[in-house]
């Protein structure tokens, strides 16, 4: 929004700073210098124009030309306004006004009054801005100067936009357009049309804003005003981005950039680079996005535009933090902090200190986080920024909570609450109540905690802060459960889940705190455990499935999955926009808060959500699979059971903080039990087992494996739930995604015995996949195999050729330099089986950059990354990732909660359209993999994927040699639906 309004306000500032020709003849030299300086300033380089203005001013004074002196002082004031130096701008404009009043030129007085009003508008001093605009409007009407009248009405519209009096603002904008159109003042009309487009854009109504920007563009193109054309195009591109028309937006940004460069408008050029970067980010083209951000930063820096540079660094830092690149985020924030301190941008310093504190909190470096929050609070207190003071106190209280320092945390939260109430900052008040509730609950004062949570909900709900609201409901549920009030606790948990699953949450960005995803995941876990405690097994299983559906939608949301239509994209963006606007306004203190804004935004939000819900209702009848996914619909348990034969059991796990829930679903029965094991202990056990089994040693992994088996498999065996079962479908959760279940050692008199010797073992992302999975198209090709030489794996070319030889008809084998990413993209959708014999890599900071290393080309490094795979449209029954660590996801050995939201290659290929994926859990030996794959594909010709995998594993187990060790055969796991 700041970029959009910067473009609009710059266009208007240029309009109002165009002073008329001097009233009497002046020296040509002074006129020429002044005209050239104005042109330089209007083209976006006001700093370079200042020396020329000074020369013109000196000449006019030497000639005792008071008119010329006033005009030049006015122009200098406008230049300083464009530079954001409002103190100097007011000084020069008021000196110009004094001379014009001395000369008695009423219309000139009216124009300078309007310029001064614009400065006050930029400073958010709305009463003074309105007063000066009204004075100017009166002069314009008395003098019947419709050009000035239309311009001032335009300015008043902008003021009332900011005040949230949108009906009044719209009236002013429309009056301005009518007047300026009637007098054929096309330049002014284009500015008014642009501002009217900005009015619609302010309300998130992008599709309605575009026609006004296009009308402005037509005028500016006719008048050959290239600078204003650039602004029009940039605003159109912003609307297109909001509508999800990303390819169109990129093209429009490119046109805007060309014009900005031609006119030397450096700030516009930088702004469009930054916004184009955001469009690339929405497309998942992260490298291109970061390159656009870098270009924007370079221009801001070279042009000396420090304020936009600080904001851009904050934006880039937030991007890096969102992507998980904490080191780069910190670098950006530190640079922004340095600039904010040098320029005396006090609020900027406070905000960045808070951002740095959030980074340290994410790293669980609580002492460092607390120190930064304390510094931010001290600076806010010094500046009497009470809103920032309260926010820093809330953050500090929650950090002290995490350190177990409850006595120190309590007064901080109480002080934050007091300040929030005094200033009327509703959202901060809700956050303070949340902090107080958390502290009370941790101190086992659950009754007090419930009071705080309930008070917070009463504030957060009308404020539209759904993220805060669900967290308060979840905290309340925890406190109620601790008091043994299970029915009320369940209602509170379900309230939290309902908020999470509502339309708002589907469309929101995750902004409140770094632990958002993990906390949300725990809501579902809490419901599952409580339902099991209450003996409601069927409902518990349904919530277990909802958890997985929620996580899958998170993957789609993080990857900005496209909407089904432009109408849906428009509504989604409008809802996002209005939610952010309400949250921003509600977080302000009373003197800054505009109640009319909140009322208008809330009314529009309700209407947009109702319209969006109607759209989803229509989709239920026309595209039921789409509606099911977006409403988090889970198939009835009976439908899932109908997909199981009499010899198959589905085992679904839920990892909670203090217990493990296990569901066993067969064709006719559903069982469940809870195993008392802490999530941290389970993770330690899995990591130890993996570390030992992923080596070529023989016996040291047996006891850790037996320990895991005693927690995961033996309890359900002893209960008799696997009687008559020959196939197990594992639906893992959390760290269990990375456990090779097939290699779990089994007790018995036969000596060393593995789970895979008793059962076919495969994995599913969710039980619902059995019902929701659709039959893929049947492509013509049988097998596509790639083995790049860049992997430096000796046996992978032989492996690819060997696999290809088993499918002699309609197969394509690409080895060496032919195994490129571009070749894969061209061919991948035409084959039933895809085999990638290449190195896999896992980015623990940002799993979206994990991938497979294919052959590099001239302009491509060959890295096929997750965000690119998600955009493929495959028709394969199987993708085999014969590589290293390809099944790893976002939770393993990293700071990120695993939950069920694996953002790895396995899930990416499933989303891209493959029915199943075979991948590896650790680095594998390429010589043994050659033999393993030969066996697997040979068996695949007469069995399904899961059975073929088991036969290949059993062949190695039964070899009784070196290859019988689990290191060689256990890492391969099959995820998905077998054909």
mmCIF file of C-alpha atoms in Angstrom, residues 427-631:
data_model
loop_
_atom_site.group_PDB
_atom_site.id
_atom_site.type_symbol
_atom_site.label_atom_id
_atom_site.label_comp_id
_atom_site.label_asym_id
_atom_site.label_seq_id
_atom_site.Cartn_x
_atom_site.Cartn_y
_atom_site.Cartn_z
ATOM 1 C CA UNK A 427 -4.822 -5.575 19.615
ATOM 2 C CA UNK A 428 -2.005 -4.848 22.020
ATOM 3 C CA UNK A 429 -4.502 -5.182 24.858
ATOM 4 C CA UNK A 430 -5.529 -8.614 23.537
ATOM 5 C CA UNK A 431 -1.876 -9.645 23.275
ATOM 6 C CA UNK A 432 -1.241 -8.488 26.830
ATOM 7 C CA UNK A 433 -4.196 -10.558 28.071
ATOM 8 C CA UNK A 434 -2.751 -13.541 26.197
ATOM 9 C CA UNK A 435 0.624 -13.043 27.895
ATOM 10 C CA UNK A 436 -1.054 -12.783 31.297
ATOM 11 C CA UNK A 437 -3.054 -15.933 30.597
ATOM 12 C CA UNK A 438 0.079 -17.832 29.570
ATOM 13 C CA UNK A 439 1.934 -16.760 32.725
ATOM 14 C CA UNK A 440 -0.994 -17.705 34.983
ATOM 15 C CA UNK A 441 -1.373 -21.097 33.287
ATOM 16 C CA UNK A 442 2.327 -21.838 33.614
ATOM 17 C CA UNK A 443 2.033 -21.003 37.323
ATOM 18 C CA UNK A 444 -0.936 -23.435 37.529
ATOM 19 C CA UNK A 445 -3.403 -20.645 38.325
ATOM 20 C CA UNK A 446 -5.788 -21.929 35.672
ATOM 21 C CA UNK A 447 -8.855 -20.015 36.857
ATOM 22 C CA UNK A 448 -6.995 -16.716 36.524
ATOM 23 C CA UNK A 449 -5.662 -17.825 33.151
ATOM 24 C CA UNK A 450 -9.195 -18.490 31.902
ATOM 25 C CA UNK A 451 -10.226 -14.947 32.903
ATOM 26 C CA UNK A 452 -7.334 -13.466 30.918
ATOM 27 C CA UNK A 453 -7.910 -15.627 27.860
ATOM 28 C CA UNK A 454 -11.644 -14.842 27.843
ATOM 29 C CA UNK A 455 -10.988 -11.098 28.159
ATOM 30 C CA UNK A 456 -8.544 -11.318 25.264
ATOM 31 C CA UNK A 457 -11.082 -13.144 23.075
ATOM 32 C CA UNK A 458 -13.650 -10.417 23.764
ATOM 33 C CA UNK A 459 -11.170 -7.883 22.377
ATOM 34 C CA UNK A 460 -9.630 -9.883 19.528
ATOM 35 C CA UNK A 461 -12.909 -11.051 17.982
ATOM 36 C CA UNK A 462 -14.406 -7.627 17.120
ATOM 37 C CA UNK A 463 -10.942 -6.415 16.101
ATOM 38 C CA UNK A 464 -10.796 -9.138 13.454
ATOM 39 C CA UNK A 465 -7.465 -10.538 14.676
ATOM 40 C CA UNK A 466 -8.116 -14.216 14.011
ATOM 41 C CA UNK A 467 -4.562 -15.337 14.765
ATOM 42 C CA UNK A 468 -4.699 -13.836 18.235
ATOM 43 C CA UNK A 469 -8.225 -15.137 18.744
ATOM 44 C CA UNK A 470 -7.427 -18.802 18.063
ATOM 45 C CA UNK A 471 -4.356 -18.686 20.315
ATOM 46 C CA UNK A 472 -6.446 -17.265 23.144
ATOM 47 C CA UNK A 473 -9.068 -19.998 22.623
ATOM 48 C CA UNK A 474 -6.352 -22.664 22.596
ATOM 49 C CA UNK A 475 -4.827 -21.341 25.812
ATOM 50 C CA UNK A 476 -8.267 -21.280 27.412
ATOM 51 C CA UNK A 477 -8.811 -24.900 26.389
ATOM 52 C CA UNK A 478 -5.515 -25.945 27.980
ATOM 53 C CA UNK A 479 -6.434 -24.236 31.245
ATOM 54 C CA UNK A 480 -9.900 -25.824 31.268
ATOM 55 C CA UNK A 481 -8.471 -29.283 30.579
ATOM 56 C CA UNK A 482 -6.034 -28.839 33.466
ATOM 57 C CA UNK A 483 -9.056 -28.162 35.693
ATOM 58 C CA UNK A 484 -10.704 -31.375 34.474
ATOM 59 C CA UNK A 485 -13.474 -29.495 32.653
ATOM 60 C CA UNK A 486 -13.137 -31.629 29.543
ATOM 61 C CA UNK A 487 -16.386 -30.672 27.793
ATOM 62 C CA UNK A 488 -15.619 -26.963 28.117
ATOM 63 C CA UNK A 489 -11.999 -27.571 27.111
ATOM 64 C CA UNK A 490 -13.154 -29.434 24.010
ATOM 65 C CA UNK A 491 -15.468 -26.539 23.114
ATOM 66 C CA UNK A 492 -12.569 -24.075 23.451
ATOM 67 C CA UNK A 493 -10.264 -26.235 21.330
ATOM 68 C CA UNK A 494 -12.980 -26.600 18.707
ATOM 69 C CA UNK A 495 -13.451 -22.849 18.740
ATOM 70 C CA UNK A 496 -9.735 -22.477 17.995
ATOM 71 C CA UNK A 497 -9.930 -25.060 15.221
ATOM 72 C CA UNK A 498 -13.011 -23.374 13.779
ATOM 73 C CA UNK A 499 -11.157 -20.075 13.607
ATOM 74 C CA UNK A 500 -8.128 -21.734 12.022
ATOM 75 C CA UNK A 501 -10.280 -23.441 9.426
ATOM 76 C CA UNK A 502 -12.375 -20.380 8.662
ATOM 77 C CA UNK A 503 -12.139 -18.411 5.474
ATOM 78 C CA UNK A 504 -10.054 -15.760 7.151
ATOM 79 C CA UNK A 505 -7.354 -18.145 8.253
ATOM 80 C CA UNK A 506 -7.204 -19.804 4.855
ATOM 81 C CA UNK A 507 -6.292 -16.445 3.393
ATOM 82 C CA UNK A 508 -4.062 -14.861 6.018
ATOM 83 C CA UNK A 509 -0.337 -14.440 6.167
ATOM 84 C CA UNK A 510 1.335 -15.889 9.252
ATOM 85 C CA UNK A 511 2.499 -12.786 11.054
ATOM 86 C CA UNK A 512 1.858 -12.857 14.774
ATOM 87 C CA UNK A 513 4.801 -14.887 16.036
ATOM 88 C CA UNK A 514 7.474 -17.301 14.907
ATOM 89 C CA UNK A 515 5.821 -20.273 16.618
ATOM 90 C CA UNK A 516 2.539 -19.853 14.762
ATOM 91 C CA UNK A 517 2.661 -23.076 12.744
ATOM 92 C CA UNK A 518 3.855 -25.180 15.644
ATOM 93 C CA UNK A 519 1.214 -23.785 17.997
ATOM 94 C CA UNK A 520 -1.528 -24.310 15.461
ATOM 95 C CA UNK A 521 -0.432 -27.909 14.937
ATOM 96 C CA UNK A 522 -0.651 -28.449 18.675
ATOM 97 C CA UNK A 523 -4.311 -27.372 18.704
ATOM 98 C CA UNK A 524 -5.254 -30.407 16.629
ATOM 99 C CA UNK A 525 -3.042 -32.665 18.723
ATOM 100 C CA UNK A 526 -4.724 -31.388 21.892
ATOM 101 C CA UNK A 527 -8.167 -32.136 20.439
ATOM 102 C CA UNK A 528 -7.115 -35.652 19.426
ATOM 103 C CA UNK A 529 -5.685 -36.467 22.851
ATOM 104 C CA UNK A 530 -8.674 -35.023 24.697
ATOM 105 C CA UNK A 531 -11.172 -36.927 22.531
ATOM 106 C CA UNK A 532 -9.306 -40.158 23.173
ATOM 107 C CA UNK A 533 -9.315 -39.369 26.881
ATOM 108 C CA UNK A 534 -13.084 -38.920 26.626
ATOM 109 C CA UNK A 535 -13.460 -42.236 24.743
ATOM 110 C CA UNK A 536 -14.510 -40.597 21.449
ATOM 111 C CA UNK A 537 -12.222 -42.586 19.125
ATOM 112 C CA UNK A 538 -14.035 -41.874 15.858
ATOM 113 C CA UNK A 539 -14.035 -38.121 16.390
ATOM 114 C CA UNK A 540 -10.367 -38.262 17.415
ATOM 115 C CA UNK A 541 -9.462 -40.003 14.142
ATOM 116 C CA UNK A 542 -11.342 -37.390 12.138
ATOM 117 C CA UNK A 543 -9.364 -34.624 13.848
ATOM 118 C CA UNK A 544 -6.140 -36.505 13.226
ATOM 119 C CA UNK A 545 -7.013 -36.384 9.536
ATOM 120 C CA UNK A 546 -7.941 -32.709 9.746
ATOM 121 C CA UNK A 547 -4.463 -32.023 11.109
ATOM 122 C CA UNK A 548 -2.944 -33.545 7.991
ATOM 123 C CA UNK A 549 -5.354 -31.698 5.716
ATOM 124 C CA UNK A 550 -4.456 -28.455 7.504
ATOM 125 C CA UNK A 551 -0.754 -29.091 7.019
ATOM 126 C CA UNK A 552 -1.239 -29.893 3.345
ATOM 127 C CA UNK A 553 -3.077 -26.609 2.811
ATOM 128 C CA UNK A 554 -0.232 -24.836 4.584
ATOM 129 C CA UNK A 555 2.091 -26.173 1.922
ATOM 130 C CA UNK A 556 -0.185 -24.863 -0.812
ATOM 131 C CA UNK A 557 -0.601 -21.499 0.908
ATOM 132 C CA UNK A 558 3.138 -21.044 1.457
ATOM 133 C CA UNK A 559 3.664 -21.781 -2.192
ATOM 134 C CA UNK A 560 0.932 -19.282 -3.138
ATOM 135 C CA UNK A 561 -1.188 -21.793 -5.020
ATOM 136 C CA UNK A 562 -3.216 -20.039 -7.734
ATOM 137 C CA UNK A 563 -6.896 -19.436 -7.282
ATOM 138 C CA UNK A 564 -9.383 -21.197 -9.522
ATOM 139 C CA UNK A 565 -10.575 -17.980 -11.148
ATOM 140 C CA UNK A 566 -9.879 -14.281 -11.297
ATOM 141 C CA UNK A 567 -12.988 -13.637 -9.252
ATOM 142 C CA UNK A 568 -11.650 -15.847 -6.471
ATOM 143 C CA UNK A 569 -8.193 -14.241 -6.675
ATOM 144 C CA UNK A 570 -9.768 -10.796 -6.372
ATOM 145 C CA UNK A 571 -11.764 -11.824 -3.307
ATOM 146 C CA UNK A 572 -8.809 -13.546 -1.674
ATOM 147 C CA UNK A 573 -6.627 -10.475 -2.081
ATOM 148 C CA UNK A 574 -9.379 -8.129 -0.938
ATOM 149 C CA UNK A 575 -9.917 -10.180 2.248
ATOM 150 C CA UNK A 576 -6.174 -10.308 2.958
ATOM 151 C CA UNK A 577 -5.913 -6.579 2.398
ATOM 152 C CA UNK A 578 -8.855 -5.652 4.612
ATOM 153 C CA UNK A 579 -7.694 -7.938 7.412
ATOM 154 C CA UNK A 580 -4.273 -6.309 7.401
ATOM 155 C CA UNK A 581 -5.841 -2.856 7.302
ATOM 156 C CA UNK A 582 -8.088 -3.589 10.315
ATOM 157 C CA UNK A 583 -5.199 -5.096 12.257
ATOM 158 C CA UNK A 584 -2.966 -2.108 11.491
ATOM 159 C CA UNK A 585 -5.621 0.398 12.504
ATOM 160 C CA UNK A 586 -6.593 -1.481 15.681
ATOM 161 C CA UNK A 587 -2.965 -1.626 16.793
ATOM 162 C CA UNK A 588 -2.739 2.167 16.863
ATOM 163 C CA UNK A 589 -3.205 4.245 19.990
ATOM 164 C CA UNK A 590 -6.308 6.416 20.411
ATOM 165 C CA UNK A 591 -4.917 9.680 18.998
ATOM 166 C CA UNK A 592 -3.903 7.890 15.766
ATOM 167 C CA UNK A 593 -6.833 5.472 15.425
ATOM 168 C CA UNK A 594 -9.540 6.264 12.871
ATOM 169 C CA UNK A 595 -12.769 4.582 13.953
ATOM 170 C CA UNK A 596 -14.392 5.334 10.606
ATOM 171 C CA UNK A 597 -11.638 3.383 8.880
ATOM 172 C CA UNK A 598 -12.199 0.343 11.076
ATOM 173 C CA UNK A 599 -15.959 0.534 10.535
ATOM 174 C CA UNK A 600 -15.629 0.767 6.751
ATOM 175 C CA UNK A 601 -12.962 -1.930 6.543
ATOM 176 C CA UNK A 602 -15.019 -4.247 8.770
ATOM 177 C CA UNK A 603 -18.176 -3.722 6.712
ATOM 178 C CA UNK A 604 -16.309 -4.410 3.478
ATOM 179 C CA UNK A 605 -14.590 -7.437 5.023
ATOM 180 C CA UNK A 606 -17.903 -8.969 6.068
ATOM 181 C CA UNK A 607 -19.281 -8.469 2.569
ATOM 182 C CA UNK A 608 -16.167 -9.913 0.923
ATOM 183 C CA UNK A 609 -16.150 -12.970 3.197
ATOM 184 C CA UNK A 610 -19.849 -13.568 2.501
ATOM 185 C CA UNK A 611 -19.184 -13.314 -1.227
ATOM 186 C CA UNK A 612 -16.212 -15.671 -0.932
ATOM 187 C CA UNK A 613 -18.265 -18.211 0.994
ATOM 188 C CA UNK A 614 -20.927 -18.079 -1.723
ATOM 189 C CA UNK A 615 -18.213 -18.774 -4.272
ATOM 190 C CA UNK A 616 -17.055 -21.827 -2.295
ATOM 191 C CA UNK A 617 -20.663 -23.012 -2.047
ATOM 192 C CA UNK A 618 -20.931 -22.838 -5.835
ATOM 193 C CA UNK A 619 -17.690 -24.789 -6.182
ATOM 194 C CA UNK A 620 -19.103 -27.605 -4.049
ATOM 195 C CA UNK A 621 -21.560 -28.383 -6.809
ATOM 196 C CA UNK A 622 -19.261 -27.743 -9.783
ATOM 197 C CA UNK A 623 -15.872 -28.868 -8.416
ATOM 198 C CA UNK A 624 -16.411 -30.976 -5.278
ATOM 199 C CA UNK A 625 -12.737 -31.949 -4.940
ATOM 200 C CA UNK A 626 -11.739 -28.277 -4.827
ATOM 201 C CA UNK A 627 -14.391 -27.387 -2.283
ATOM 202 C CA UNK A 628 -13.462 -30.409 -0.155
ATOM 203 C CA UNK A 629 -9.826 -29.406 -0.020
ATOM 204 C CA UNK A 630 -10.531 -25.772 0.827
ATOM 205 C CA UNK A 631 -13.110 -26.577 3.467
#
